[in-house]
Short mmCIF file of N, CA and C in Angstrom, two decimals:
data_model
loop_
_atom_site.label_atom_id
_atom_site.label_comp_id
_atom_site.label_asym_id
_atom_site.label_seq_id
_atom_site.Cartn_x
_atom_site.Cartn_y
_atom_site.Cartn_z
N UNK A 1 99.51 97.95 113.45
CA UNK A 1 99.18 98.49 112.13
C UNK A 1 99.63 99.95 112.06
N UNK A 2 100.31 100.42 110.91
CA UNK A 2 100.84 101.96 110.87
C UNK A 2 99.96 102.77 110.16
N UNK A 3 99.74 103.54 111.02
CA UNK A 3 98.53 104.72 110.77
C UNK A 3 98.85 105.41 109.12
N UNK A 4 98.08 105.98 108.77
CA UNK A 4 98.51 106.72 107.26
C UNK A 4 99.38 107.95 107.82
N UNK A 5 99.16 108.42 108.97
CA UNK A 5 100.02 109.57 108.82
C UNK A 5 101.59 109.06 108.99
N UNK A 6 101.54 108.11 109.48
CA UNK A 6 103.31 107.05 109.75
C UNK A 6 103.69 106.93 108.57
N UNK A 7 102.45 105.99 107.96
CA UNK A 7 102.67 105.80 106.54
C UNK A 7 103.38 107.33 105.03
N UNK A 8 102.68 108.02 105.74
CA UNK A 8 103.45 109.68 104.69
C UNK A 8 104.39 109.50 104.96
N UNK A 9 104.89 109.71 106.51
CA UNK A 9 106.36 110.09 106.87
C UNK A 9 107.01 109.32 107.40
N UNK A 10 107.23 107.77 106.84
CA UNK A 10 107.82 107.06 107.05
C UNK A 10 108.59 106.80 106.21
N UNK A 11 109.26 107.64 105.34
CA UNK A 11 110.19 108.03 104.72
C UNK A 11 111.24 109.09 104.92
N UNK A 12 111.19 109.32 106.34
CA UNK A 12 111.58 110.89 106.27
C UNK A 12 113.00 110.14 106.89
N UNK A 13 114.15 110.92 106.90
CA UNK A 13 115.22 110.72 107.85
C UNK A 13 115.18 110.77 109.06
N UNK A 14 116.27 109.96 109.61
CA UNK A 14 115.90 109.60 111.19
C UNK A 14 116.11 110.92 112.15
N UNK A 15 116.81 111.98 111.50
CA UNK A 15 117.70 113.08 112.45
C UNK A 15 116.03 113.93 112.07
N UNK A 16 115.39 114.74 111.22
CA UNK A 16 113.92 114.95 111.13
C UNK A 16 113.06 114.62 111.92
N UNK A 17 113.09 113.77 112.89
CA UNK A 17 112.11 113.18 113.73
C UNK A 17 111.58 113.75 115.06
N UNK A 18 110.47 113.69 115.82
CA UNK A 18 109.90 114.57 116.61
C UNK A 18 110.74 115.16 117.56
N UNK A 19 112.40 114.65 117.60
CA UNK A 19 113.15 114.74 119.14
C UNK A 19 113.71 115.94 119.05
N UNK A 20 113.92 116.41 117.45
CA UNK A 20 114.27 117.47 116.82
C UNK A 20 113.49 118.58 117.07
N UNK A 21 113.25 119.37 117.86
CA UNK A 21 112.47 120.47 118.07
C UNK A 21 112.52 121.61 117.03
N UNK A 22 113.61 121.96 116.43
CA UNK A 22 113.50 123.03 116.02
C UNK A 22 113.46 123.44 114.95
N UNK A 23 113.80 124.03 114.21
CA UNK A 23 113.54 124.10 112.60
C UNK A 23 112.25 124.31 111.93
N UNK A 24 112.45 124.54 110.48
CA UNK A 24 111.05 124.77 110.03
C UNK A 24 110.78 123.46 109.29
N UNK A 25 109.50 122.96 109.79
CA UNK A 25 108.48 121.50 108.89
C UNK A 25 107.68 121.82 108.33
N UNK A 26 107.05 121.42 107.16
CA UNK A 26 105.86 121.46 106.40
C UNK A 26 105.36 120.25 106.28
N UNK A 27 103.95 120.38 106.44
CA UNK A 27 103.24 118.87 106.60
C UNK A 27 103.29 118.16 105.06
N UNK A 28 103.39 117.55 105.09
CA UNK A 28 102.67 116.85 103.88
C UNK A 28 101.63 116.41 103.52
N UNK A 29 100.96 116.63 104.29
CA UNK A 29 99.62 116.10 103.78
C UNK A 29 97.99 117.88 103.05
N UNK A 30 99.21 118.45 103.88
CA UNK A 30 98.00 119.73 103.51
C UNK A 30 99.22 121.08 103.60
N UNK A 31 100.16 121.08 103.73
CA UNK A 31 101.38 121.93 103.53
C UNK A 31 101.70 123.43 104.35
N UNK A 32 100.96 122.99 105.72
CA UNK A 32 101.12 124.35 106.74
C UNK A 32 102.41 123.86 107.21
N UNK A 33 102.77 125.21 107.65
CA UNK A 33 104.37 125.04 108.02
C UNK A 33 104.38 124.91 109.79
N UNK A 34 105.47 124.16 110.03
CA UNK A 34 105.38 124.26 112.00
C UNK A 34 106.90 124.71 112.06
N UNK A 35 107.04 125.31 112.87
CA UNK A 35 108.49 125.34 113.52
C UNK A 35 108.84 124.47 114.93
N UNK A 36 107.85 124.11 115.12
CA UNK A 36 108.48 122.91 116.24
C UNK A 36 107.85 121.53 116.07
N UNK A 37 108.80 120.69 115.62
CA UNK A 37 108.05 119.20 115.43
C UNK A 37 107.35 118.41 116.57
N UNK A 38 106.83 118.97 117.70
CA UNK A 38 106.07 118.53 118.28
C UNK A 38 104.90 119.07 118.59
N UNK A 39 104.32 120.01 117.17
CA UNK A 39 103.76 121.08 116.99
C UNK A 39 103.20 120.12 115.63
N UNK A 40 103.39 120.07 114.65
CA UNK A 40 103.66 119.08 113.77
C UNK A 40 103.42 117.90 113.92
N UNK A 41 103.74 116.95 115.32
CA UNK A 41 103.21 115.94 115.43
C UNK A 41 101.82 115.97 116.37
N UNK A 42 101.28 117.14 116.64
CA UNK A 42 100.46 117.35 117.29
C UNK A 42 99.16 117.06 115.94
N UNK A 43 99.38 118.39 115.24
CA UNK A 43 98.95 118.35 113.90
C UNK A 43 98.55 117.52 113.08
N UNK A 44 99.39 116.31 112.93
CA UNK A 44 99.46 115.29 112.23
C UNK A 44 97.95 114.27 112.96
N UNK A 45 98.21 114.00 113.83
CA UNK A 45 97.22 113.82 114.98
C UNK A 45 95.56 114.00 113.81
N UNK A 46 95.47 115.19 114.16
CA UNK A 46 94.00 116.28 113.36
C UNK A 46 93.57 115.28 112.35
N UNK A 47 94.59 115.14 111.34
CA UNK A 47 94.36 114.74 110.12
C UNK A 47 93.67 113.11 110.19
N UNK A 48 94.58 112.54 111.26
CA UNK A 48 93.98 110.93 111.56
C UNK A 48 92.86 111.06 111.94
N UNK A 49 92.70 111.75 113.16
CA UNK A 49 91.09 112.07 113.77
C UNK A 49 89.90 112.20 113.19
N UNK A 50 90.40 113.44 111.73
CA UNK A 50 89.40 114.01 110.95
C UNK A 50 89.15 112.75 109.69
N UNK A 51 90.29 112.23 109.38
CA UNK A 51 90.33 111.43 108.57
C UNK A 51 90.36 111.75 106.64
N UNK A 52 91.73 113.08 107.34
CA UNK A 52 91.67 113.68 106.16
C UNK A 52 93.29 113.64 105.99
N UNK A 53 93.01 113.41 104.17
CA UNK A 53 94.38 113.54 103.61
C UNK A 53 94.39 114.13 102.77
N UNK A 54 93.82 115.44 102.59
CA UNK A 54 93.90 116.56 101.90
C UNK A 54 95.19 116.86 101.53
N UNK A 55 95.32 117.09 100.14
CA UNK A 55 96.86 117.42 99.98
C UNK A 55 96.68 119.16 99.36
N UNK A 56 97.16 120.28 100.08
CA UNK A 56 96.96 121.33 99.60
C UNK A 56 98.61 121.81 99.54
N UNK A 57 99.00 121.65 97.89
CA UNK A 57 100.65 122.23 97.94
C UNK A 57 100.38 123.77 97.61
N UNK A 58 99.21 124.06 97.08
CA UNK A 58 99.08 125.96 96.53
C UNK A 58 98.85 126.75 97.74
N UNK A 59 100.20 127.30 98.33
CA UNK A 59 100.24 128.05 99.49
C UNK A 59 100.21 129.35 99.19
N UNK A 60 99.31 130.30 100.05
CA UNK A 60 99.29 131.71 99.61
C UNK A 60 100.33 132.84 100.62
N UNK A 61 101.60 132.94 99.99
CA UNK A 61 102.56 133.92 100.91
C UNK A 61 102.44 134.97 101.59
N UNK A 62 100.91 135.71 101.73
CA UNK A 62 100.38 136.39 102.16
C UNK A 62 100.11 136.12 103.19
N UNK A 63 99.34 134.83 103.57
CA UNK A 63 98.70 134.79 104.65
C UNK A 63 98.64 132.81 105.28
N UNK A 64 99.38 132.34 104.31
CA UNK A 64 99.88 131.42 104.68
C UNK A 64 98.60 130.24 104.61
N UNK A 65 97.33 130.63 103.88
CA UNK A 65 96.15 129.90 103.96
C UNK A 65 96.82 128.53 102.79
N UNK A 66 96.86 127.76 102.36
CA UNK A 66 97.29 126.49 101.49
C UNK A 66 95.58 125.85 100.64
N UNK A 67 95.78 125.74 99.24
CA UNK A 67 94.95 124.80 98.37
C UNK A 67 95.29 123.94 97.71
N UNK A 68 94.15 123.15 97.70
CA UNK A 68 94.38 122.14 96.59
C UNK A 68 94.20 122.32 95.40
N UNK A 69 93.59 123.61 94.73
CA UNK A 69 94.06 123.71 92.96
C UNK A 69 94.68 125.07 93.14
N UNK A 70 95.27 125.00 92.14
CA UNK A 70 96.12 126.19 91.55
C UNK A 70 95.02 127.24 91.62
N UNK A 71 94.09 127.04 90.71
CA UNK A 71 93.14 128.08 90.30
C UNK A 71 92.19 129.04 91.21
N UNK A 72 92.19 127.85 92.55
CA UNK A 72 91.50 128.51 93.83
C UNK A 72 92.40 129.68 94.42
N UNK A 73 94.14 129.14 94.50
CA UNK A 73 94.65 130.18 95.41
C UNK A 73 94.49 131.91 94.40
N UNK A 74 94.95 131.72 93.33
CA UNK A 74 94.75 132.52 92.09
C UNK A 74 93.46 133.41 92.35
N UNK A 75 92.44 132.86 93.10
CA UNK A 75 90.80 133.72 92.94
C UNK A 75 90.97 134.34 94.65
N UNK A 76 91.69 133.37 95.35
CA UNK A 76 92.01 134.04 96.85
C UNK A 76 93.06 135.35 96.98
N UNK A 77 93.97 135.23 95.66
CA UNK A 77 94.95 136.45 95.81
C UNK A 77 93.98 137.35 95.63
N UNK A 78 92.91 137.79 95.45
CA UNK A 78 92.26 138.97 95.09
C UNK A 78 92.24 139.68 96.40
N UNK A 79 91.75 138.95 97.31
CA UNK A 79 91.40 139.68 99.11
C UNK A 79 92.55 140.29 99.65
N UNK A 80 94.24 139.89 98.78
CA UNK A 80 94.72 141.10 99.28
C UNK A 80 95.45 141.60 98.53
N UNK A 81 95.10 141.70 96.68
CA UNK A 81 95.62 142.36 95.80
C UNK A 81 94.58 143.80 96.20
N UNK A 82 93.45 143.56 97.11
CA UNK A 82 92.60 144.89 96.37
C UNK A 82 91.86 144.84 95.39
N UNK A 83 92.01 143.59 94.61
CA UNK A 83 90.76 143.83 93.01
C UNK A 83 89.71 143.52 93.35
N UNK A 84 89.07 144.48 92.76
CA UNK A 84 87.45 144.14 92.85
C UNK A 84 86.61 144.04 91.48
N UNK A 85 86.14 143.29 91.65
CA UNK A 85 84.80 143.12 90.45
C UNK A 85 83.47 144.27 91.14
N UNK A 86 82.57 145.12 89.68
CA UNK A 86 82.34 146.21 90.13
C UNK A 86 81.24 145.69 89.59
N UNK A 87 79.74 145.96 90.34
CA UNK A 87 78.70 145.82 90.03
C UNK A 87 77.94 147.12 88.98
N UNK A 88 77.82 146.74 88.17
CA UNK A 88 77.89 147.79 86.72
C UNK A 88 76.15 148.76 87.39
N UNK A 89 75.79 148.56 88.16
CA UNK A 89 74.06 148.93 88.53
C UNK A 89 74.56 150.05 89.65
N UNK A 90 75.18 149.51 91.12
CA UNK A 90 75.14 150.03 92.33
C UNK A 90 76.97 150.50 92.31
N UNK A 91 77.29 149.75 91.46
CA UNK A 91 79.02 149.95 91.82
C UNK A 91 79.72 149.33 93.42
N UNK A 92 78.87 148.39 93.74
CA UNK A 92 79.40 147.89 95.06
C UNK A 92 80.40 146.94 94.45
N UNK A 93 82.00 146.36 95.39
CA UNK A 93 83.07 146.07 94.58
C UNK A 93 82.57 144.41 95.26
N UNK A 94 83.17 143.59 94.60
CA UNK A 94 83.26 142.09 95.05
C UNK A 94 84.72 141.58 94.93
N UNK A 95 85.70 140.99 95.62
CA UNK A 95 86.58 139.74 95.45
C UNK A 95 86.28 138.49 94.38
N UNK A 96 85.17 137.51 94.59
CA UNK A 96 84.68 136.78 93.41
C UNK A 96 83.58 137.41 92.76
N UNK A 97 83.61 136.72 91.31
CA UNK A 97 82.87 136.61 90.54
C UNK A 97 81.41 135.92 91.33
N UNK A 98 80.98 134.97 91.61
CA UNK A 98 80.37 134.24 92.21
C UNK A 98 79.73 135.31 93.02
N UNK A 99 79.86 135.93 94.35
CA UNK A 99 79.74 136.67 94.67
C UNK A 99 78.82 137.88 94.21
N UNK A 100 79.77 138.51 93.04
CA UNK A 100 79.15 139.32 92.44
C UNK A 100 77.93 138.83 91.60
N UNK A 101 77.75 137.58 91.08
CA UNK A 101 76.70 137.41 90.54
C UNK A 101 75.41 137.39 91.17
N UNK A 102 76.07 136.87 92.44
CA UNK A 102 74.52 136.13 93.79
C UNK A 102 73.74 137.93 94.04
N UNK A 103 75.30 138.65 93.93
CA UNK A 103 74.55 140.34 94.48
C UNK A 103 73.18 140.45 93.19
N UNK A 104 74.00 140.97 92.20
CA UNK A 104 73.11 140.79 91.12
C UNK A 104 71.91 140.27 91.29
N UNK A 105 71.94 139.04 91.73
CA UNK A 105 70.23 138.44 91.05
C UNK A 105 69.49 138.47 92.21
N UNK A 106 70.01 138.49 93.67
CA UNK A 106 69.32 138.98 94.75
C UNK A 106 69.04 140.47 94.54
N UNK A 107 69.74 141.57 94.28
CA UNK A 107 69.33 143.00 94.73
C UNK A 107 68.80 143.68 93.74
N UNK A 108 69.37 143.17 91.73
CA UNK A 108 68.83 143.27 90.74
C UNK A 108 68.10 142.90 89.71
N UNK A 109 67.73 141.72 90.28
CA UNK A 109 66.91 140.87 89.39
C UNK A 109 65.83 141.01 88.16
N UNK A 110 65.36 142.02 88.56
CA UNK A 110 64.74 142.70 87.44
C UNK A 110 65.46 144.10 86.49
N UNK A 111 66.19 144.03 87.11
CA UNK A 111 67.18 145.21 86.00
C UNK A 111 67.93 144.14 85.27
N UNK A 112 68.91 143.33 85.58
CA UNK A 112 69.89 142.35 85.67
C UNK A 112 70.08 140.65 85.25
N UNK A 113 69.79 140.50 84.30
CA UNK A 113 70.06 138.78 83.84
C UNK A 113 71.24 138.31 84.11
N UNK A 114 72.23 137.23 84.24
CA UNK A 114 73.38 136.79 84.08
C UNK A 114 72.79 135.85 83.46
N UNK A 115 72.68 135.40 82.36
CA UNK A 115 72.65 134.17 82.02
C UNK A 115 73.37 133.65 80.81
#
């Protein structure tokens, strides 16, 4: 029986295949990059084990972390654009929104509604 990860890349060309050491691969199933395909087929491995077929194509060029929505990597560029969301009370800065709200209703709760 062929495993799902065979099953992804059992489409790939025959010269692509693990004997090929060198070059740059990207998984398909979650889109980290390997430079050695037996690095890659190590990898591939994880995903059967874990029993995950996460597909994350939104890769962040910064730091090479990969998501599955658009909108997540978009809220992750903040940690190394520098933006901060500014707590209008203490002025302490936050990366998310989320974040900044939890500060809020933990440290200001009685100054502070979000609702």
């Amino acid at each position: 029986q062929e495993s799902l990860v065979e099953a992804v890349y059992s489409d790939e060309e025959s010269d692509d295949d693990a004997s090929s050491d060198f070059g740059s691969t990207q998984c398909k199933l979650c889109g980290r990059e390997f430079f050695r395909n037996c690095s890659l087929a190590l990898h591939l491995k994880s995903h059967e084990c874990m029993g995950s077929i996460e597909i994350r194509p939104y890769k962040c060029e910064t730091c090479g972390k990969s998501y599955a929505q658009k909108s997540v990597l978009k809220k992750h560029m903040a940690v190394h654009s520098g933006e901060k969301l500014q707590c209008n009370i203490c002025n302490v800065g936050f990366t998310q929104r989320s974040s900044l709200v939890r500060h809020r209703k933990r440290l200001h709760k009685e100054l502070y509604s979000d609702s």
